[in-house]
CSV table of C-alpha atoms and ligand atoms in Angstrom, one decimal:
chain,number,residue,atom,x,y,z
A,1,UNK,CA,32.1,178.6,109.4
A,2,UNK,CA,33.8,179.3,106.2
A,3,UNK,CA,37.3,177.6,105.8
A,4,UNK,CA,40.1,179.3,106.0
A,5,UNK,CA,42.1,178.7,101.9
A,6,UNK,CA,45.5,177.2,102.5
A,7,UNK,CA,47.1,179.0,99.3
A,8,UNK,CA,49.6,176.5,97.4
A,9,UNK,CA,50.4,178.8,94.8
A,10,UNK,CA,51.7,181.4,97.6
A,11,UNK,CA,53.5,179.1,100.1
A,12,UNK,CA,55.1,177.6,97.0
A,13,UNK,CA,56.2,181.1,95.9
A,14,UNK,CA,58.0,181.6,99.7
A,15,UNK,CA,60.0,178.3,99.5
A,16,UNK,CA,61.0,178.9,95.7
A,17,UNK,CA,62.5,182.4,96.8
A,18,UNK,CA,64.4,180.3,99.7
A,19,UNK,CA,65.3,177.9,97.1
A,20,UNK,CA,66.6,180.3,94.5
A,21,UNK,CA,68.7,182.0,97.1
A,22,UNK,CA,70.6,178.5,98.2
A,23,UNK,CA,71.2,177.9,94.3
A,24,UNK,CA,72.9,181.2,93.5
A,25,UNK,CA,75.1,180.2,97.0
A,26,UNK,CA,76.0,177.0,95.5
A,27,UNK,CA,76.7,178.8,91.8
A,28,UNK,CA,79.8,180.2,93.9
A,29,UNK,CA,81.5,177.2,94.6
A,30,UNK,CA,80.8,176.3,90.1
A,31,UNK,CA,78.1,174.0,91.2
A,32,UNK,CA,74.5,173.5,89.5
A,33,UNK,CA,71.5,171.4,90.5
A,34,UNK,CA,70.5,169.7,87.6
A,35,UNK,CA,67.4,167.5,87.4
A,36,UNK,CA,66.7,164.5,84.6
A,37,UNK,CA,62.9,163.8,84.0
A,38,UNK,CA,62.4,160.6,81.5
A,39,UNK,CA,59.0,160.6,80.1
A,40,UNK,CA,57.9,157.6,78.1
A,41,UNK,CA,55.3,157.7,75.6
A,42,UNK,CA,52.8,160.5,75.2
A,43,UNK,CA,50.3,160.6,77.7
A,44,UNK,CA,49.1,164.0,77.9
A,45,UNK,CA,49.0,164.5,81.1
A,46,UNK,CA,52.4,163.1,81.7
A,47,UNK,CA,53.6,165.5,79.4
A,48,UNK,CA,52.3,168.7,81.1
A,49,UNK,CA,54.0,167.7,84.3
A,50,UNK,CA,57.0,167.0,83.2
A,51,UNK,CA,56.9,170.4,81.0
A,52,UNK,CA,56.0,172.5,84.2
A,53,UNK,CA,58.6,170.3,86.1
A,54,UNK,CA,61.4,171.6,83.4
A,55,UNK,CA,60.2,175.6,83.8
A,56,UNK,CA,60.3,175.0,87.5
A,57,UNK,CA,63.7,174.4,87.8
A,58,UNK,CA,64.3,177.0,85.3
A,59,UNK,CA,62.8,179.9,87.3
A,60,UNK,CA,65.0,179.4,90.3
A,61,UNK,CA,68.1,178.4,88.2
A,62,UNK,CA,68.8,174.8,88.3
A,63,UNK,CA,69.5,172.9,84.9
A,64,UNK,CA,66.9,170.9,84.0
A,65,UNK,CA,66.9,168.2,80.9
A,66,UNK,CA,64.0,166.7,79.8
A,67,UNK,CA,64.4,163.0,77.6
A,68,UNK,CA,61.1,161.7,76.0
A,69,UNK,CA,62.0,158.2,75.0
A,70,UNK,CA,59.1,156.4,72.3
A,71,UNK,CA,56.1,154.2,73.9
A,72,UNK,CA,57.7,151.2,72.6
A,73,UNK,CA,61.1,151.8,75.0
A,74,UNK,CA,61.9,148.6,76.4
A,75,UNK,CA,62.5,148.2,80.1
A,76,UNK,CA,66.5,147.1,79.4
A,77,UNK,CA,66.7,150.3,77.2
A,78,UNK,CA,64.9,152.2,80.4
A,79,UNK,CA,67.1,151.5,82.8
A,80,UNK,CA,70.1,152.0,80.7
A,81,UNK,CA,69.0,155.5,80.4
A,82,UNK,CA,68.5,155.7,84.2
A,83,UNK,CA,72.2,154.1,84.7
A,84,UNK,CA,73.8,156.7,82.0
A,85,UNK,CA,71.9,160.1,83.9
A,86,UNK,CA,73.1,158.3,87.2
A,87,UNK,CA,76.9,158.6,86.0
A,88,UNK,CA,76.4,162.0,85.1
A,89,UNK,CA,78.0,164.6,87.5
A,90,UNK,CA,76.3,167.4,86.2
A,91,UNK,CA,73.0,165.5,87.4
A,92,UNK,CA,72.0,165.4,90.7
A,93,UNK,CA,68.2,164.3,90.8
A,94,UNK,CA,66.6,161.7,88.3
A,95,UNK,CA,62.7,160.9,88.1
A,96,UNK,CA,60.7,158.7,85.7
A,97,UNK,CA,57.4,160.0,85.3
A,98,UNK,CA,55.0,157.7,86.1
A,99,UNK,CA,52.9,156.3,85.3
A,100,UNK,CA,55.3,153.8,82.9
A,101,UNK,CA,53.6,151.7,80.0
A,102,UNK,CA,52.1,148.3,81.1
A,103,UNK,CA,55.2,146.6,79.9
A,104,UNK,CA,57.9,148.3,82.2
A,105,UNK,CA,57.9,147.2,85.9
A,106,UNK,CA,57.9,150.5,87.8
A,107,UNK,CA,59.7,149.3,90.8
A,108,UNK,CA,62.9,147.9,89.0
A,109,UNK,CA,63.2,151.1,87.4
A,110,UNK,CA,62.9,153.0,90.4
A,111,UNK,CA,65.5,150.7,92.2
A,112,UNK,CA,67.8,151.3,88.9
A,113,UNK,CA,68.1,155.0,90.2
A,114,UNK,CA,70.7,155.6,92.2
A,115,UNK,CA,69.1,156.1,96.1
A,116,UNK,CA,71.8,159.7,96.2
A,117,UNK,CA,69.7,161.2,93.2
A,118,UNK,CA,66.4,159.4,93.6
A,119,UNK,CA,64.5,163.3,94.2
A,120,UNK,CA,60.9,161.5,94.0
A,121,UNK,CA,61.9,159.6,97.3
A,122,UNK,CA,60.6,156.7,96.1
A,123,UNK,CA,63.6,153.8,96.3
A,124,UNK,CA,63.5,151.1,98.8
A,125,UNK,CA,66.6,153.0,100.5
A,126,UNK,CA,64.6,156.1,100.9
A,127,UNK,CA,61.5,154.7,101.7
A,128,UNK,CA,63.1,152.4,104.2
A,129,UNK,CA,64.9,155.5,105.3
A,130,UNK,CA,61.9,157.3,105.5
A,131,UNK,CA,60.2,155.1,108.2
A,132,UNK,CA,63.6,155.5,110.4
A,133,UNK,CA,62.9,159.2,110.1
A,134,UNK,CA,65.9,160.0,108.3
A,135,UNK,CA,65.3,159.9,104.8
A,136,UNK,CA,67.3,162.5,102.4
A,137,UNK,CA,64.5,162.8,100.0
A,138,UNK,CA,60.9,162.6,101.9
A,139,UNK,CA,58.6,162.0,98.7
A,140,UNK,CA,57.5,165.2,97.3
A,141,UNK,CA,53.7,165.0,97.6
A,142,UNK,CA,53.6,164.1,101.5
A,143,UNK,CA,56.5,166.4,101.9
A,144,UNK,CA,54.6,169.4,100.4
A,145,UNK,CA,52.1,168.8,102.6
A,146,UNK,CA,53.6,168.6,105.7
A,147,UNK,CA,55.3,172.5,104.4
A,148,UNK,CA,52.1,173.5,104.0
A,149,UNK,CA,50.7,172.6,107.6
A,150,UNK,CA,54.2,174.2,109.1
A,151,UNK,CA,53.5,177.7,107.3
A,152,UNK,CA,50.2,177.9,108.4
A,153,UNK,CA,51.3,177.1,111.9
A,154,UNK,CA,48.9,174.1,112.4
A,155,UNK,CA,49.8,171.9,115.0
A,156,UNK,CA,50.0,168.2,114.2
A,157,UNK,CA,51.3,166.7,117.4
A,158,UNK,CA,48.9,164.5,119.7
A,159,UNK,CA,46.7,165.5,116.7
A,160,UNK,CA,44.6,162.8,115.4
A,161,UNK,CA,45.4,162.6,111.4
A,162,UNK,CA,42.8,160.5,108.9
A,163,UNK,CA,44.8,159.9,105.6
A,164,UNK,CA,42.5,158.1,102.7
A,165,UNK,CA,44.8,156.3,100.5
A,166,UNK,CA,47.5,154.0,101.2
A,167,UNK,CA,49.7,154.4,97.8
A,168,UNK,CA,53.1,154.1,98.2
A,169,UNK,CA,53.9,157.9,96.5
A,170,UNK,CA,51.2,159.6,98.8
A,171,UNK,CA,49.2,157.6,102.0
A,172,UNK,CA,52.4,155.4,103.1
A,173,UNK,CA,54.8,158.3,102.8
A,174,UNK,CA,52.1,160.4,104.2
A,175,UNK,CA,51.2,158.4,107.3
A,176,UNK,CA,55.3,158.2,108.2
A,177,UNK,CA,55.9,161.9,107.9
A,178,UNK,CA,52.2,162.9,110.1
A,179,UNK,CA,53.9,160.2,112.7
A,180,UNK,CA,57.2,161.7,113.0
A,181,UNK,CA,55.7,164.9,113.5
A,182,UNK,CA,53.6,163.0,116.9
A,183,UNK,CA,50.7,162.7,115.2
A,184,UNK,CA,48.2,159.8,116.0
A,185,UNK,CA,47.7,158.2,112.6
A,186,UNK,CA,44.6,156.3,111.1
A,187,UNK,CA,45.2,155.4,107.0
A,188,UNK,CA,42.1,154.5,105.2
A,189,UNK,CA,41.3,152.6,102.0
A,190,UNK,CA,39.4,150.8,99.4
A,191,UNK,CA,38.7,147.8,102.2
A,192,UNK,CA,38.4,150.3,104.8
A,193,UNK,CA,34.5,150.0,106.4
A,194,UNK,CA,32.8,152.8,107.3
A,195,UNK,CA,34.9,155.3,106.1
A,196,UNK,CA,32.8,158.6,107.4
A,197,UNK,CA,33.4,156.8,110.9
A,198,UNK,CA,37.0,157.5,110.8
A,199,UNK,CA,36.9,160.7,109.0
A,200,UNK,CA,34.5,162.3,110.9
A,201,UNK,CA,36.9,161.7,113.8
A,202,UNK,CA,40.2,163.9,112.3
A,203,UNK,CA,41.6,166.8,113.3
A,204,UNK,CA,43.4,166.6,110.4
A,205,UNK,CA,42.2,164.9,107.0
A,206,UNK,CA,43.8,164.1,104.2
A,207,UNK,CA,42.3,162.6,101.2
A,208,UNK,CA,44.4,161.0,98.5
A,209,UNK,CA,42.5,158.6,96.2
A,210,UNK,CA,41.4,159.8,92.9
A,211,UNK,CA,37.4,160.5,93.2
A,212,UNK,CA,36.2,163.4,92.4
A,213,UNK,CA,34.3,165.1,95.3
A,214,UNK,CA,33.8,161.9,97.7
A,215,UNK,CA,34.4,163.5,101.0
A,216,UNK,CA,31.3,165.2,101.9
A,217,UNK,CA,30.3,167.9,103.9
A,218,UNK,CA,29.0,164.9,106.5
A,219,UNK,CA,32.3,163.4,106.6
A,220,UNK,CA,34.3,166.1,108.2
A,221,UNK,CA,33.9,167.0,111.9
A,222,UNK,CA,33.5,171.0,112.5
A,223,UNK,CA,37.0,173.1,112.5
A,224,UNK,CA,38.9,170.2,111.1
A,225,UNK,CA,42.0,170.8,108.8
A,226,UNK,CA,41.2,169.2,105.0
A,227,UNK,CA,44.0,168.4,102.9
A,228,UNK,CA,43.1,167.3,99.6
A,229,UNK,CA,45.7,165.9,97.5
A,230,UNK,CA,43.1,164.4,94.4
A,231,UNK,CA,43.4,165.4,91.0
A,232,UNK,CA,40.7,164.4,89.5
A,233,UNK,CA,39.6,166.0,85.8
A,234,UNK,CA,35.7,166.1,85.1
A,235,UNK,CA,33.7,165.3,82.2
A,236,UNK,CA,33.7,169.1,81.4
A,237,UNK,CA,37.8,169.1,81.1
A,238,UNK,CA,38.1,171.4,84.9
A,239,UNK,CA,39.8,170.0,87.8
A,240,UNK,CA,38.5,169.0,90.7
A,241,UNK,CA,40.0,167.2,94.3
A,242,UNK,CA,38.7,164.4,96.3
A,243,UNK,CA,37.1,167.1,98.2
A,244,UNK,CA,33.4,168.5,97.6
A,245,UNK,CA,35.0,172.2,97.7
A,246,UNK,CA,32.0,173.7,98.4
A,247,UNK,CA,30.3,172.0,101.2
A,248,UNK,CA,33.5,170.9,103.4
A,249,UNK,CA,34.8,175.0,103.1
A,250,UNK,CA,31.4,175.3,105.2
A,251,UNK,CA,32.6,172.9,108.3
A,252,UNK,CA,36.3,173.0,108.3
A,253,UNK,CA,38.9,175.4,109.7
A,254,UNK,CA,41.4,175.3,106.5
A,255,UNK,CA,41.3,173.7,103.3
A,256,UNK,CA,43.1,173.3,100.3
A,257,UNK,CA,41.7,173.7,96.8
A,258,UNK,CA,42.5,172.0,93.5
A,259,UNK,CA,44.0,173.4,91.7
A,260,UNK,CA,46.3,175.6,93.7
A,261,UNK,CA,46.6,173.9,96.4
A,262,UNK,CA,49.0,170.5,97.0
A,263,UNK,CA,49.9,170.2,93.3
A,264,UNK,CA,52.3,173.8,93.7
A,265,UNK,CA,53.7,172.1,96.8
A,266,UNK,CA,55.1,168.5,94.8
A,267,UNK,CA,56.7,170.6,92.3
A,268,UNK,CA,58.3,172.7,94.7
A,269,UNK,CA,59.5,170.0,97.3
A,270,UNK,CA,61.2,168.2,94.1
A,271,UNK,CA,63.1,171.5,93.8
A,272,UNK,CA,64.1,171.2,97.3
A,273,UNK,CA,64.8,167.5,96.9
A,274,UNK,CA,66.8,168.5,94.0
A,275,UNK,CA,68.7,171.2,95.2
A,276,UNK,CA,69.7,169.2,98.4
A,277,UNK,CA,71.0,166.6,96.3
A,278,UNK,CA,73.5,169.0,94.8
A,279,UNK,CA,74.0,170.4,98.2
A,280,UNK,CA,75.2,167.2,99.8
A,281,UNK,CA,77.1,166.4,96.7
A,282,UNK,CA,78.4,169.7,97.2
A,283,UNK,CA,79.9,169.2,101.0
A,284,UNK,CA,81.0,165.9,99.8
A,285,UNK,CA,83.5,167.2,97.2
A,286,UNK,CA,84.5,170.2,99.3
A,287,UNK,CA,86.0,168.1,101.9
A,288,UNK,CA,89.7,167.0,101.2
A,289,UNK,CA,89.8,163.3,101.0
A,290,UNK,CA,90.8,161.0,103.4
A,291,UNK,CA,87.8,162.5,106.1
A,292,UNK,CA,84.9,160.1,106.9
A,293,UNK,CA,83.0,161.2,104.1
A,294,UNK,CA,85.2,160.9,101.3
B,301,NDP,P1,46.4,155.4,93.9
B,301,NDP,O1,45.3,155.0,92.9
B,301,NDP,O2,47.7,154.8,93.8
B,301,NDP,O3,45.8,155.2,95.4
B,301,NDP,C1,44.5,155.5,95.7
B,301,NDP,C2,44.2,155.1,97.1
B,301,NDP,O4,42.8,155.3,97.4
B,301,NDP,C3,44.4,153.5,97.3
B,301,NDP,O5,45.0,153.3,98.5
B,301,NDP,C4,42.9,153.0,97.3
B,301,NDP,O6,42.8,151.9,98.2
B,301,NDP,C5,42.2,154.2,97.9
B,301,NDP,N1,40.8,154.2,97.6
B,301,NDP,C6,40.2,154.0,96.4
B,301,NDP,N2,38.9,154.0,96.4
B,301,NDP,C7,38.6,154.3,97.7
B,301,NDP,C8,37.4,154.4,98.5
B,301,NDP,N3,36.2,154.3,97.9
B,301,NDP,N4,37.5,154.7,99.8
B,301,NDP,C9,38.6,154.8,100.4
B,301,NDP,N5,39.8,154.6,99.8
B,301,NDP,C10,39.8,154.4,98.4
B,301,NDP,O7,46.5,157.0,93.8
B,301,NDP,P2,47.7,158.0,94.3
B,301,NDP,O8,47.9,157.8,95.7
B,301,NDP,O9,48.8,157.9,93.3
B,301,NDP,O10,46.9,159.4,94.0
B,301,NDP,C11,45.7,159.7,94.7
B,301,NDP,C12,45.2,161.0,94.1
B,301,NDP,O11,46.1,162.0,94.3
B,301,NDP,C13,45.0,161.0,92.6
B,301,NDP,O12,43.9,161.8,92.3
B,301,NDP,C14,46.2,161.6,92.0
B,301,NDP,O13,46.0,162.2,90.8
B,301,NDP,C15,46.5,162.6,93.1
B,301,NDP,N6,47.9,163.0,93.2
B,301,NDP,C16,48.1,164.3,93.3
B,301,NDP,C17,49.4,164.8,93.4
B,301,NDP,C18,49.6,166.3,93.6
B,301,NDP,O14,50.7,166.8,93.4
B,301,NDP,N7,48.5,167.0,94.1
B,301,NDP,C19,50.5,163.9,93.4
B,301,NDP,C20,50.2,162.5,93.4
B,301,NDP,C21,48.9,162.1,93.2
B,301,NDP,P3,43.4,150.5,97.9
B,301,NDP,O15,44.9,150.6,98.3
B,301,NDP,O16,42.7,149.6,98.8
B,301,NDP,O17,43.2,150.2,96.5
């Protein structure tokens, strides 16, 4: 068997045309998406992200700003930034790229932003939201993936789903969108025993840890779908997933390769995060006040 490629780069390309389309139909009514990315310090690969973040929003027409604060930013000086791009109306989405210098708290700065324009998901309101299945802002990496299974019409329900990681930006978020969606749900991890037990068992696999190539050929049951959401750079400067490319295309149905596959999809459902931000903001100032909603 030789796995079907599930082709980030193109499904990204088909929600960025949808995406573009709903911006110019917001342009009418004189209203923008704008995203905010802080970056702080210089870590290079930080810096690319954020950079492709910035021409992202560009080629579909949102505003996009980019501040770069020094290394040495305090985390009072942080979150004032946060607090100043959350009073700005011509903002609707704010992300701190992370990860933050060792002396910033991630988590208070990600609580400073305010949950409306909190894009990356990733505030106790939205996360909290999330599990309720009726977050705003469904965390972008997760999100992307569960696009990607919906264009290529795989079926998750009553599925059995194997996610390897249990971060809160990927595996948590992960596990709560695959449940919603009637999946049966099994997270791995570091503690996690046996690991090939589980994944040999999923009809779905996704593998989110950060080692380049662990999931064998061995560890995949035949026709299964293989998600890999890894970025891992090798020794040689290429990029590789969590996924031995090579061996697993042999056993399972689809797969997804890095780079081109999942990475596309983040960017893109922060555009769509993004863009619904200004869309509810939108509906909210079109309304005369006085309704519910005002
Ligand atoms: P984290 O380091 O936060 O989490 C890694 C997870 O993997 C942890 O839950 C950890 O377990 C688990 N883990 C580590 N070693 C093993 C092991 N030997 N067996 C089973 N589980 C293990 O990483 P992230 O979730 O932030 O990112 C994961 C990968 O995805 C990285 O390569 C990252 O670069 C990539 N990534 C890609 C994105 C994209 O757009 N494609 C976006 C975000 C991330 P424990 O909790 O027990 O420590």
């Amino acid at each position: 068997m030789s796995a079907k490629i599930i082709d980030g780069k193109k499904i990204s390309e088909f929600f960025r045309a949808e995406y573009k389309e709903r911006v110019e139909r917001l342009a009418r009514y004189d209203a923008r998406p704008g995203l905010a990315v802080i970056i702080v310090g210089a870590d290079p690969a930080s810096e690319v992200y954020v950079r492709n973040k910035g021409k992202a929003c560009e080629s579909i027409g949102m505003h996009s700003e980019i501040h770069a604060l020094p290394a040495e930013t305090t985390q009072t000086e942080l979150i004032a930034w946060v607090e100043k791009l959350n009073a700005m109306p011509a903002i609707h989405g704010v992300l701190v790229q992370l990860p933050l210098p060792a002396h910033i708290d991630d988590r208070a700065v990600i609580e400073a932003i305010h949950p409306d324009k909190d894009v990356d998901g990733f505030h106790c309101a939205n996360m909290g939201a999330l599990v309720i299945d009726e977050s705003p802002f469904p965390p972008c990496t997760p999100y992307g993936v569960m696009k990607m299974l919906a264009f290529e019409n795989i079926p998750i329900e009553g599925k059995h789903v194997v996610i390897v990681g249990r971060s809160n930006i990927v595996g948590k978020p992960q596990a709560m969108l695959m449940l919603k969606a009637g999946a049966t749900v099994t997270v791995c991890h570091s503690k996690t025993q046996d690991l090939a037990k589980f994944t040999r068992d999923a009809d779905i696999l996704v593998a989110a840890v950060g080692r380049a190539n662990m999931v064998r050929a061995d560890m995949v049951k035949p026709g299964a779908v293989v998600i890999d959401v890894g970025i891992n750079r090798l020794a040689d400067g290429k990029l590789c997933g969590d996924v031995d490319f090579v061996s697993v295309s042999a056993v399972a149905s689809h797969i997804t390769p890095v780079p081109g596959g999942v990475g596309p999809m983040t960017i893109t459902m922060l555009l769509g995060n993004t863009l619904r931000a200004a869309e509810r903001k939108t509906q909210l100032q079109m309304l005369p006040t006085g309704t519910a909603f005002a």
